[in-house]
């Protein structure tokens, strides 16, 4: 479930995506709107923090890595929050891809920039599109993959992770993707998981819902960002 639709129709979202691709990083707003396709955070810490009795969690959605790692570790009731609606489009694409593809196919479709089937329209239309629950998101990816070559999308629409590392380093940082066994275990749990999506700032979401209780909350790198930018590196 998604709480709101800030960017309007599929056509509206395509216009925004096209603007980002055409403007590149010329304007700050364009860069800030760019979503992460993979993410660049190390998820190895999560397993050590999860206790057997934990049942639910609230995390930043981003590209889905925290959700996938929590699911692999047995938490199947997750609220995923992100302020960027374009990021939710990425999240849903990766979620559907996990359900539709094995680990090798997933890597080739979403991680291997050099593979000819990377962000393949054929793979998307044949295997992944039907796994996306809402029509807007499904149609958005159909249109975007028809309009632009995969390499243009990878270099001009998304940011973070892939262009700064290689697939092997990426897998090292993501235990759920490290090998087929981990991936399949996560995938089995994901098929029975409840994942609720909320489009807003995660801190605002938690403050607005003080009665909600979570066994695990992960702000990802947001607190570091606030410390660096808003607090001007002032601990107090």
Coordinates of N, CA and C in Angstrom, one line a residue:
X1 N 0.8 -1.2 0.0 CA 0.0 0.0 0.0 C 0.9 1.2 0.0
X2 N 0.6 2.2 -0.8 CA 1.3 3.5 -0.9 C 0.4 4.6 -0.4
X3 N 0.9 5.5 0.5 CA 0.0 6.4 1.2 C -0.5 7.6 0.2
X4 N 0.3 7.9 -0.8 CA -0.1 9.0 -1.6 C 0.6 9.0 -3.0
X5 N 0.1 9.7 -3.9 CA 0.6 9.8 -5.3 C 1.0 11.2 -5.6
X6 N 2.2 11.6 -5.2 CA 2.6 13.0 -5.3 C 2.8 13.5 -6.7
X7 N 3.3 12.7 -7.5 CA 3.7 13.1 -8.9 C 2.7 12.9 -9.9
X8 N 1.5 12.5 -9.6 CA 0.4 12.4 -10.5 C 0.4 11.1 -11.3
X9 N 0.0 11.3 -12.6 CA -0.2 10.1 -13.5 C 1.1 9.6 -14.0
X10 N 1.0 8.5 -14.7 CA 2.2 7.9 -15.4 C 2.9 8.9 -16.3
X11 N 2.1 9.6 -17.1 CA 2.6 10.6 -18.0 C 3.4 11.7 -17.2
X12 N 2.8 12.1 -16.1 CA 3.5 13.1 -15.3 C 4.9 12.6 -14.8
X13 N 4.9 11.4 -14.4 CA 6.1 10.8 -13.9 C 7.2 10.7 -15.0
X14 N 6.7 10.3 -16.2 CA 7.6 10.2 -17.3 C 8.2 11.5 -17.7
X15 N 7.4 12.6 -17.6 CA 7.9 13.9 -17.8 C 9.0 14.3 -16.8
X16 N 8.8 14.0 -15.6 CA 9.8 14.3 -14.6 C 11.0 13.5 -14.8
X17 N 10.9 12.2 -15.1 CA 12.1 11.4 -15.4 C 12.8 11.9 -16.6
X18 N 12.1 12.3 -17.7 CA 12.7 12.8 -18.9 C 13.5 14.1 -18.6
X19 N 12.9 14.9 -17.8 CA 13.5 16.2 -17.4 C 14.8 15.9 -16.7
X20 N 14.8 14.9 -15.8 CA 16.0 14.6 -15.0 C 17.1 14.1 -16.0
X21 N 16.7 13.2 -16.9 CA 17.7 12.6 -17.9 C 18.2 13.7 -18.8
X22 N 17.4 14.7 -19.2 CA 17.8 15.7 -20.2 C 18.7 16.8 -19.5
X23 N 18.3 17.1 -18.2 CA 19.1 18.1 -17.5 C 20.3 17.6 -16.8
X24 N 20.3 16.3 -16.5 CA 21.5 15.7 -15.9 C 21.6 16.3 -14.5
X25 N 22.9 16.7 -14.2 CA 23.2 17.3 -12.9 C 23.4 18.8 -13.0
X26 N 22.8 19.4 -14.0 CA 23.0 20.8 -14.2 C 22.3 21.6 -13.1
X27 N 21.1 21.2 -12.7 CA 20.4 21.9 -11.6 C 20.4 21.0 -10.4
X28 N 20.6 21.5 -9.2 CA 20.6 20.7 -8.0 C 19.3 19.9 -7.8
X29 N 18.2 20.4 -8.1 CA 16.9 19.7 -7.9 C 16.9 18.4 -8.7
X30 N 17.5 18.5 -9.9 CA 17.5 17.3 -10.8 C 18.3 16.2 -10.1
X31 N 19.4 16.5 -9.5 CA 20.2 15.5 -8.9 C 19.5 14.9 -7.6
X32 N 18.9 15.8 -6.9 CA 18.3 15.4 -5.6 C 17.1 14.5 -5.9
X33 N 16.4 14.7 -7.0 CA 15.3 13.8 -7.4 C 15.7 12.4 -7.9
X34 N 17.0 12.3 -8.4 CA 17.4 11.0 -8.9 C 17.3 9.9 -7.9
X35 N 16.7 8.8 -8.2 CA 16.6 7.7 -7.3 C 17.8 6.8 -7.4
X36 N 18.0 6.0 -6.3 CA 19.1 5.0 -6.3 C 18.6 3.7 -7.0
X37 N 19.3 3.2 -7.9 CA 18.9 1.9 -8.5 C 19.4 0.7 -7.6
X38 N 20.5 0.9 -7.0 CA 21.0 -0.2 -6.2 C 21.2 0.2 -4.8
X39 N 21.8 1.4 -4.6 CA 22.1 1.8 -3.2 C 23.6 1.5 -3.0
X40 N 24.2 2.2 -2.1 CA 25.6 2.0 -1.8 C 26.0 1.8 -0.4
X41 N 25.1 1.2 0.4 CA 25.3 1.0 1.8 C 25.5 -0.5 2.1
X42 N 26.4 -0.7 3.1 CA 26.8 -2.0 3.5 C 25.7 -2.5 4.5
X43 N 25.1 -3.7 4.1 CA 24.0 -4.3 4.9 C 24.4 -5.4 5.9
X44 N 25.7 -5.6 6.0 CA 26.2 -6.7 6.8 C 25.9 -6.5 8.3
X45 N 25.6 -5.3 8.8 CA 25.4 -5.1 10.2 C 24.0 -5.6 10.6
X46 N 23.1 -5.8 9.7 CA 21.7 -6.0 10.1 C 21.5 -7.4 10.8
X47 N 22.2 -8.4 10.3 CA 22.0 -9.7 10.9 C 22.3 -9.8 12.3
X48 N 23.4 -9.0 12.7 CA 23.8 -9.0 14.1 C 22.9 -8.2 15.0
X49 N 22.0 -7.4 14.5 CA 21.1 -6.6 15.3 C 19.7 -7.2 15.4
X50 N 19.4 -8.2 14.6 CA 18.0 -8.8 14.6 C 18.0 -9.9 15.7
X51 N 17.0 -9.8 16.6 CA 16.8 -10.9 17.6 C 15.7 -11.8 17.1
X52 N 15.7 -13.1 17.6 CA 14.7 -14.0 17.1 C 13.2 -13.6 17.4
X53 N 13.0 -12.8 18.4 CA 11.6 -12.4 18.8 C 11.1 -11.2 18.0
X54 N 12.0 -10.6 17.2 CA 11.5 -9.4 16.4 C 10.5 -9.9 15.3
X55 N 9.5 -9.1 15.2 CA 8.4 -9.4 14.2 C 8.2 -8.4 13.2
X56 N 8.4 -7.1 13.5 CA 8.1 -6.0 12.6 C 9.3 -5.0 12.6
X57 N 9.3 -4.1 11.5 CA 10.3 -3.1 11.4 C 9.8 -2.0 10.6
X58 N 10.5 -0.8 10.8 CA 10.3 0.4 10.0 C 11.6 0.8 9.4
X59 N 11.8 0.9 8.1 CA 13.1 1.3 7.5 C 12.9 2.2 6.4
X60 N 14.0 2.9 6.0 CA 14.0 3.7 4.7 C 13.9 2.7 3.5
X61 N 13.0 3.0 2.6 CA 12.8 2.1 1.5 C 14.0 2.1 0.6
X62 N 14.4 3.2 0.2 CA 15.5 3.4 -0.8 C 15.3 2.4 -1.9
X63 N 16.4 1.6 -2.3 CA 16.2 0.7 -3.4 C 15.8 -0.7 -2.9
X64 N 15.5 -0.9 -1.6 CA 15.0 -2.1 -1.1 C 16.0 -3.0 -0.4
X65 N 17.2 -2.6 -0.3 CA 18.2 -3.5 0.3 C 17.9 -3.8 1.8
X66 N 17.6 -2.8 2.5 CA 17.3 -3.1 4.0 C 16.1 -4.0 4.1
X67 N 15.1 -3.8 3.3 CA 13.9 -4.6 3.4 C 14.2 -6.1 3.0
X68 N 15.0 -6.3 2.0 CA 15.4 -7.6 1.6 C 16.2 -8.3 2.6
X69 N 17.1 -7.6 3.3 CA 17.9 -8.2 4.3 C 17.1 -8.5 5.5
X70 N 16.2 -7.6 5.9 CA 15.4 -7.9 7.1 C 14.5 -9.2 6.8
X71 N 13.9 -9.2 5.6 CA 13.1 -10.4 5.2 C 13.9 -11.7 5.3
X72 N 15.2 -11.6 4.8 CA 16.0 -12.8 4.8 C 16.3 -13.3 6.3
X73 N 16.3 -12.3 7.2 CA 16.5 -12.6 8.6 C 15.2 -12.9 9.4
X74 N 14.1 -13.0 8.6 CA 12.9 -13.5 9.3 C 11.8 -12.5 9.6
X75 N 12.1 -11.2 9.4 CA 11.1 -10.2 9.7 C 10.2 -10.0 8.4
X76 N 9.0 -10.2 8.6 CA 8.1 -10.2 7.4 C 6.9 -9.2 7.5
X77 N 7.0 -8.3 8.5 CA 6.0 -7.2 8.6 C 6.8 -5.9 8.6
X78 N 6.9 -5.3 7.4 CA 7.8 -4.1 7.3 C 7.1 -2.9 6.7
X79 N 7.3 -1.8 7.3 CA 6.9 -0.5 6.8 C 8.1 0.2 6.2
X80 N 8.1 0.4 4.9 CA 9.2 1.0 4.1 C 8.8 2.4 3.8
X81 N 9.6 3.4 4.2 CA 9.3 4.8 4.0 C 10.3 5.5 3.2
X82 N 9.9 6.4 2.3 CA 10.8 7.1 1.5 C 10.2 8.4 1.0
X83 N 10.9 9.5 1.1 CA 10.4 10.8 0.7 C 10.3 11.0 -0.8
X84 N 11.1 10.2 -1.5 CA 11.2 10.4 -3.0 C 10.3 9.4 -3.7
X85 N 9.2 9.9 -4.4 CA 8.3 9.0 -5.0 C 9.0 8.2 -6.2
X86 N 10.0 8.8 -6.8 CA 10.7 8.2 -7.9 C 11.5 7.0 -7.3
X87 N 11.9 7.1 -6.1 CA 12.6 6.0 -5.4 C 11.6 4.8 -5.2
X88 N 10.4 5.1 -4.9 CA 9.4 4.1 -4.7 C 9.2 3.3 -6.0
X89 N 9.3 4.0 -7.2 CA 9.2 3.3 -8.5 C 10.4 2.3 -8.6
X90 N 11.6 2.7 -8.2 CA 12.7 1.8 -8.2 C 12.5 0.6 -7.3
X91 N 12.0 0.9 -6.1 CA 11.7 -0.1 -5.0 C 10.8 -1.2 -5.6
X92 N 9.7 -0.7 -6.2 CA 8.7 -1.7 -6.7 C 9.3 -2.5 -7.9
X93 N 10.1 -1.9 -8.7 CA 10.7 -2.6 -9.8 C 11.6 -3.7 -9.3
X94 N 12.4 -3.4 -8.3 CA 13.3 -4.4 -7.7 C 12.5 -5.5 -6.9
X95 N 11.5 -5.1 -6.3 CA 10.6 -6.0 -5.6 C 10.0 -7.0 -6.5
X96 N 9.5 -6.5 -7.6 CA 8.9 -7.4 -8.6 C 9.9 -8.3 -9.3
X97 N 11.1 -7.7 -9.5 CA 12.2 -8.5 -10.1 C 12.7 -9.6 -9.3
X98 N 12.7 -9.4 -7.9 CA 13.1 -10.5 -7.0 C 12.1 -11.6 -7.1
X99 N 10.8 -11.3 -7.2 CA 9.8 -12.3 -7.2 C 9.7 -13.1 -8.6
X100 N 10.2 -12.4 -9.6 CA 10.2 -13.0 -11.0 C 11.4 -13.7 -11.4
X101 N 12.6 -13.3 -10.8 CA 13.9 -13.8 -11.3 C 14.7 -14.5 -10.3
X102 N 15.5 -15.5 -10.8 CA 16.5 -16.1 -9.8 C 17.6 -15.1 -9.6
X103 N 18.6 -15.5 -8.8 CA 19.6 -14.6 -8.4 C 20.5 -14.2 -9.6
X104 N 20.8 -15.1 -10.5 CA 21.7 -14.8 -11.6 C 20.9 -13.8 -12.6
X105 N 19.7 -14.1 -12.8 CA 18.8 -13.3 -13.7 C 18.7 -11.9 -13.1
X106 N 18.5 -11.8 -11.8 CA 18.4 -10.5 -11.1 C 19.6 -9.7 -11.3
X107 N 20.8 -10.3 -11.1 CA 22.0 -9.6 -11.3 C 22.2 -9.0 -12.7
X108 N 21.9 -9.9 -13.7 CA 22.0 -9.4 -15.0 C 21.1 -8.3 -15.4
X109 N 19.9 -8.4 -14.9 CA 18.8 -7.4 -15.2 C 19.1 -6.1 -14.5
X110 N 19.5 -6.1 -13.3 CA 19.6 -4.8 -12.5 C 21.0 -4.4 -11.9
X111 N 22.0 -5.3 -12.1 CA 23.3 -4.9 -11.5 C 24.4 -4.9 -12.6
X112 N 24.3 -5.7 -13.6 CA 25.4 -5.9 -14.5 C 25.3 -4.9 -15.7
X113 N 25.9 -3.7 -15.5 CA 25.8 -2.7 -16.5 C 26.4 -3.1 -17.9
X114 N 27.3 -4.1 -17.9 CA 27.9 -4.5 -19.2 C 27.1 -5.6 -19.9
X115 N 26.1 -6.1 -19.2 CA 25.3 -7.2 -19.8 C 24.3 -6.6 -20.8
X116 N 24.1 -7.3 -21.9 CA 23.2 -6.7 -23.0 C 21.8 -6.7 -22.5
X117 N 21.4 -7.6 -21.5 CA 20.1 -7.6 -21.0 C 19.8 -6.8 -19.8
X118 N 20.8 -5.9 -19.5 CA 20.6 -5.0 -18.4 C 19.4 -4.1 -18.7
X119 N 18.5 -4.0 -17.7 CA 17.2 -3.2 -17.9 C 16.6 -3.5 -19.2
X120 N 16.5 -4.8 -19.6 CA 15.9 -5.2 -20.9 C 14.4 -5.0 -20.9
X121 N 13.9 -4.3 -21.9 CA 12.4 -4.1 -22.0 C 11.8 -5.5 -22.2
X122 N 12.4 -6.4 -22.9 CA 11.8 -7.7 -23.2 C 11.7 -8.5 -21.9
X123 N 12.7 -8.5 -21.1 CA 12.7 -9.2 -19.8 C 11.6 -8.6 -18.9
X124 N 11.5 -7.2 -18.9 CA 10.6 -6.5 -18.0 C 9.1 -6.9 -18.5
X125 N 8.9 -6.8 -19.7 CA 7.5 -7.0 -20.2 C 7.1 -8.5 -20.0
X126 N 8.0 -9.4 -20.2 CA 7.7 -10.8 -20.2 C 7.6 -11.4 -18.8
X127 N 8.5 -10.9 -17.9 CA 8.6 -11.6 -16.6 C 8.2 -10.7 -15.4
X128 N 8.4 -9.4 -15.5 CA 8.4 -8.6 -14.3 C 7.1 -7.7 -14.2
X129 N 6.7 -7.2 -15.3 CA 5.6 -6.2 -15.3 C 4.3 -6.7 -14.5
X130 N 4.0 -8.0 -14.7 CA 2.8 -8.5 -14.1 C 2.9 -8.7 -12.6
X131 N 4.2 -8.6 -12.1 CA 4.4 -8.7 -10.7 C 4.2 -7.4 -9.9
X132 N 4.1 -6.3 -10.7 CA 3.9 -5.0 -10.1 C 2.4 -4.8 -9.8
X133 N 2.1 -4.5 -8.6 CA 0.7 -4.4 -8.3 C -0.1 -3.2 -8.8
X134 N 0.6 -2.0 -8.9 CA -0.2 -0.8 -9.3 C 0.2 -0.5 -10.8
X135 N -0.9 -0.1 -11.5 CA -0.8 0.1 -12.9 C 0.2 1.2 -13.3
X136 N 0.1 2.3 -12.5 CA 1.0 3.5 -12.7 C 2.5 3.1 -12.8
X137 N 2.9 2.3 -11.8 CA 4.3 1.9 -11.8 C 4.7 1.0 -12.9
X138 N 3.8 0.0 -13.2 CA 4.0 -0.9 -14.3 C 4.1 -0.2 -15.6
X139 N 3.2 0.8 -15.8 CA 3.3 1.5 -17.1 C 4.4 2.5 -17.2
X140 N 4.8 3.1 -16.0 CA 6.0 4.0 -16.0 C 7.2 3.2 -16.5
X141 N 7.5 2.1 -16.1 CA 8.7 1.3 -16.5 C 8.6 0.9 -17.9
X142 N 7.4 0.5 -18.4 CA 7.3 0.2 -19.8 C 7.6 1.4 -20.7
X143 N 7.1 2.5 -20.3 CA 7.3 3.7 -21.1 C 8.8 4.2 -21.1
X144 N 9.4 4.2 -19.9 CA 10.7 4.6 -19.7 C 11.7 3.7 -20.5
X145 N 11.5 2.4 -20.4 CA 12.4 1.5 -21.1 C 12.2 1.5 -22.6
X146 N 11.1 2.0 -23.1 CA 10.9 2.2 -24.5 C 11.5 3.5 -25.0
X147 N 11.5 4.5 -24.1 CA 12.0 5.8 -24.5 C 13.5 5.9 -24.5
X148 N 14.1 5.3 -23.6 CA 15.6 5.5 -23.4 C 16.3 4.2 -23.4
X149 N 17.5 4.1 -23.9 CA 18.4 3.0 -23.8 C 18.8 2.7 -22.3
X150 N 19.0 1.5 -22.0 CA 19.3 1.2 -20.6 C 20.5 1.9 -20.0
X151 N 21.5 2.1 -20.9 CA 22.7 2.8 -20.4 C 22.4 4.3 -20.1
X152 N 21.5 4.9 -20.8 CA 21.1 6.3 -20.5 C 20.4 6.4 -19.2
X153 N 19.5 5.4 -19.0 CA 18.8 5.4 -17.7 C 19.8 5.2 -16.5
X154 N 20.8 4.3 -16.8 CA 21.7 4.0 -15.7 C 22.6 5.1 -15.4
X155 N 23.0 5.9 -16.4 CA 23.9 7.0 -16.2 C 23.3 8.4 -15.9
X156 N 22.0 8.5 -16.4 CA 21.4 9.9 -16.3 C 20.1 10.0 -15.4
X157 N 19.5 8.8 -15.2 CA 18.3 8.9 -14.4 C 18.5 8.4 -12.9
X158 N 19.3 7.4 -12.7 CA 19.6 6.9 -11.4 C 20.9 7.3 -10.9
X159 N 21.2 7.1 -9.6 CA 22.5 7.4 -9.0 C 22.8 6.4 -7.9
X160 N 24.0 6.4 -7.5 CA 24.4 5.6 -6.3 C 24.7 4.1 -6.6
X161 N 25.8 3.6 -6.2 CA 26.1 2.2 -6.2 C 26.8 1.7 -7.4
X162 N 26.0 1.5 -8.5 CA 26.5 0.8 -9.7 C 27.7 1.5 -10.3
X163 N 27.6 2.8 -10.5 CA 28.6 3.5 -11.2 C 29.9 3.7 -10.4
X164 N 29.8 3.4 -9.1 CA 31.0 3.6 -8.2 C 31.6 2.3 -7.7
X165 N 31.1 1.2 -8.2 CA 31.6 -0.1 -7.7 C 31.3 -1.1 -8.8
X166 N 31.7 -2.4 -8.5 CA 31.4 -3.4 -9.4 C 30.4 -4.4 -8.8
X167 N 29.9 -5.4 -9.6 CA 28.9 -6.3 -9.1 C 29.4 -7.1 -7.9
X168 N 30.7 -7.5 -7.9 CA 31.2 -8.3 -6.8 C 31.3 -7.6 -5.5
X169 N 31.7 -6.3 -5.6 CA 31.7 -5.5 -4.3 C 30.3 -5.3 -3.8
X170 N 29.4 -5.1 -4.8 CA 28.0 -4.9 -4.4 C 27.4 -6.1 -3.7
X171 N 27.7 -7.3 -4.2 CA 27.3 -8.5 -3.5 C 27.9 -8.7 -2.2
X172 N 29.2 -8.2 -2.0 CA 29.9 -8.3 -0.7 C 29.1 -7.5 0.3
X173 N 28.6 -6.4 -0.1 CA 27.9 -5.5 0.9 C 26.4 -5.9 1.1
X174 N 25.9 -6.8 0.3 CA 24.5 -7.2 0.4 C 24.4 -8.7 0.6
X175 N 24.3 -9.1 1.9 CA 24.3 -10.5 2.2 C 23.1 -11.3 1.5
X176 N 22.0 -10.6 1.4 CA 20.8 -11.3 0.7 C 21.1 -11.7 -0.7
X177 N 22.1 -11.0 -1.4 CA 22.5 -11.2 -2.7 C 23.8 -11.9 -2.9
X178 N 24.4 -12.3 -1.8 CA 25.8 -12.8 -1.8 C 25.8 -14.1 -2.6
X179 N 24.8 -15.0 -2.4 CA 24.8 -16.3 -3.1 C 23.4 -16.7 -3.4
X180 N 23.2 -17.8 -4.1 CA 21.9 -18.3 -4.4 C 21.1 -18.7 -3.2
X181 N 21.8 -19.3 -2.2 CA 21.1 -19.8 -1.0 C 20.5 -18.6 -0.3
X182 N 21.3 -17.6 0.0 CA 20.7 -16.4 0.7 C 19.6 -15.8 -0.1
X183 N 19.8 -15.6 -1.4 CA 18.7 -15.0 -2.3 C 17.4 -15.8 -2.2
X184 N 17.5 -17.1 -2.3 CA 16.3 -18.0 -2.3 C 15.6 -18.0 -1.0
X185 N 16.4 -17.9 0.1 CA 15.8 -17.8 1.4 C 15.0 -16.5 1.6
X186 N 15.7 -15.4 1.1 CA 15.0 -14.1 1.2 C 13.7 -14.2 0.3
X187 N 13.8 -14.7 -0.8 CA 12.7 -14.8 -1.8 C 11.5 -15.5 -1.2
X188 N 11.8 -16.7 -0.6 CA 10.7 -17.5 0.0 C 10.0 -16.7 1.1
X189 N 10.8 -16.0 2.0 CA 10.2 -15.2 3.0 C 9.4 -14.0 2.4
X190 N 9.9 -13.4 1.4 CA 9.3 -12.3 0.8 C 7.9 -12.6 0.2
X191 N 7.7 -13.8 -0.3 CA 6.4 -14.2 -0.8 C 5.3 -14.2 0.2
X192 N 5.7 -14.3 1.5 CA 4.7 -14.3 2.5 C 4.7 -13.0 3.4
X193 N 5.6 -12.1 3.0 CA 5.8 -10.9 3.8 C 4.7 -9.8 3.5
X194 N 4.5 -9.0 4.5 CA 3.6 -7.8 4.4 C 4.5 -6.6 4.4
X195 N 4.6 -5.9 3.2 CA 5.4 -4.7 3.1 C 4.5 -3.5 2.8
X196 N 4.4 -2.6 3.7 CA 3.6 -1.3 3.5 C 4.5 -0.2 3.1
X197 N 4.2 0.5 2.1 CA 5.0 1.6 1.6 C 4.3 3.0 2.0
X198 N 5.2 3.9 2.5 CA 4.7 5.2 2.8 C 5.6 6.2 2.2
X199 N 5.1 7.2 1.5 CA 5.9 8.2 0.8 C 5.9 9.5 1.7
X200 N 7.0 9.6 2.5 CA 7.2 10.8 3.3 C 8.5 10.6 4.0
X201 N 8.9 11.6 4.8 CA 10.2 11.5 5.5 C 10.0 10.6 6.7
X202 N 10.9 9.7 6.9 CA 10.7 8.6 7.9 C 10.6 9.2 9.3
X203 N 11.4 10.3 9.6 CA 11.3 10.8 10.9 C 9.9 11.5 11.2
X204 N 9.5 12.2 10.1 CA 8.1 12.8 10.2 C 7.1 11.7 10.4
X205 N 7.2 10.6 9.7 CA 6.3 9.5 9.8 C 6.2 8.9 11.2
X206 N 7.3 8.7 11.8 CA 7.4 8.2 13.1 C 6.8 9.1 14.2
X207 N 7.1 10.4 14.0 CA 6.6 11.4 14.9 C 5.0 11.6 14.8
X208 N 4.5 11.4 13.6 CA 3.1 11.5 13.3 C 2.3 10.3 13.8
X209 N 3.0 9.2 14.0 CA 2.3 8.0 14.4 C 3.0 7.4 15.7
X210 N 2.9 8.2 16.8 CA 3.6 7.8 18.1 C 3.0 6.5 18.7
X211 N 1.8 6.1 18.3 CA 1.3 4.9 18.8 C 1.8 3.6 18.2
X212 N 2.5 3.8 17.0 CA 3.0 2.6 16.3 C 4.3 2.1 17.1
X213 N 4.4 0.8 17.2 CA 5.5 0.2 17.8 C 6.2 -0.7 16.8
X214 N 7.6 -0.6 16.8 CA 8.4 -1.5 15.9 C 9.5 -2.1 16.7
X215 N 9.7 -3.4 16.4 CA 10.9 -4.1 17.0 C 12.2 -3.6 16.5
X216 N 12.2 -3.1 15.3 CA 13.5 -2.6 14.7 C 13.2 -1.4 13.8
X217 N 14.0 -0.4 14.0 CA 13.9 0.8 13.2 C 15.3 1.1 12.7
X218 N 15.4 1.4 11.4 CA 16.7 1.7 10.7 C 16.5 2.9 9.9
X219 N 17.3 4.0 10.3 CA 17.2 5.2 9.6 C 18.2 5.2 8.4
X220 N 18.9 4.1 8.2 CA 19.9 4.0 7.1 C 20.9 5.1 7.3
X221 N 21.3 5.8 6.3 CA 22.3 6.8 6.5 C 21.7 8.2 6.7
X222 N 20.4 8.3 7.0 CA 19.8 9.6 7.1 C 20.3 10.4 8.3
X223 N 20.6 9.7 9.4 CA 21.1 10.5 10.5 C 22.4 11.1 10.3
X224 N 23.3 10.3 9.5 CA 24.6 10.9 9.1 C 24.4 12.1 8.2
X225 N 23.4 12.0 7.3 CA 23.2 13.1 6.4 C 22.7 14.4 7.2
X226 N 21.8 14.2 8.2 CA 21.3 15.3 9.0 C 22.5 15.9 9.8
X227 N 23.3 15.0 10.3 CA 24.5 15.5 11.1 C 25.4 16.4 10.2
X228 N 25.6 15.9 9.0 CA 26.5 16.6 8.1 C 25.9 17.9 7.5
X229 N 24.7 17.9 7.2 CA 24.1 19.0 6.5 C 23.3 20.0 7.4
X230 N 22.3 19.4 8.2 CA 21.4 20.3 9.0 C 22.1 20.7 10.3
X231 N 22.8 19.8 10.9 CA 23.5 20.1 12.2 C 24.9 20.7 12.0
X232 N 25.3 20.8 10.8 CA 26.6 21.3 10.5 C 27.7 20.6 11.4
X233 N 27.6 19.3 11.5 CA 28.6 18.5 12.2 C 28.7 18.8 13.7
X234 N 27.6 19.4 14.2 CA 27.6 19.7 15.6 C 26.9 18.6 16.4
X235 N 27.6 17.8 17.2 CA 27.0 16.7 17.9 C 25.8 17.1 18.8
X236 N 25.9 18.3 19.5 CA 24.9 18.7 20.4 C 23.6 19.0 19.6

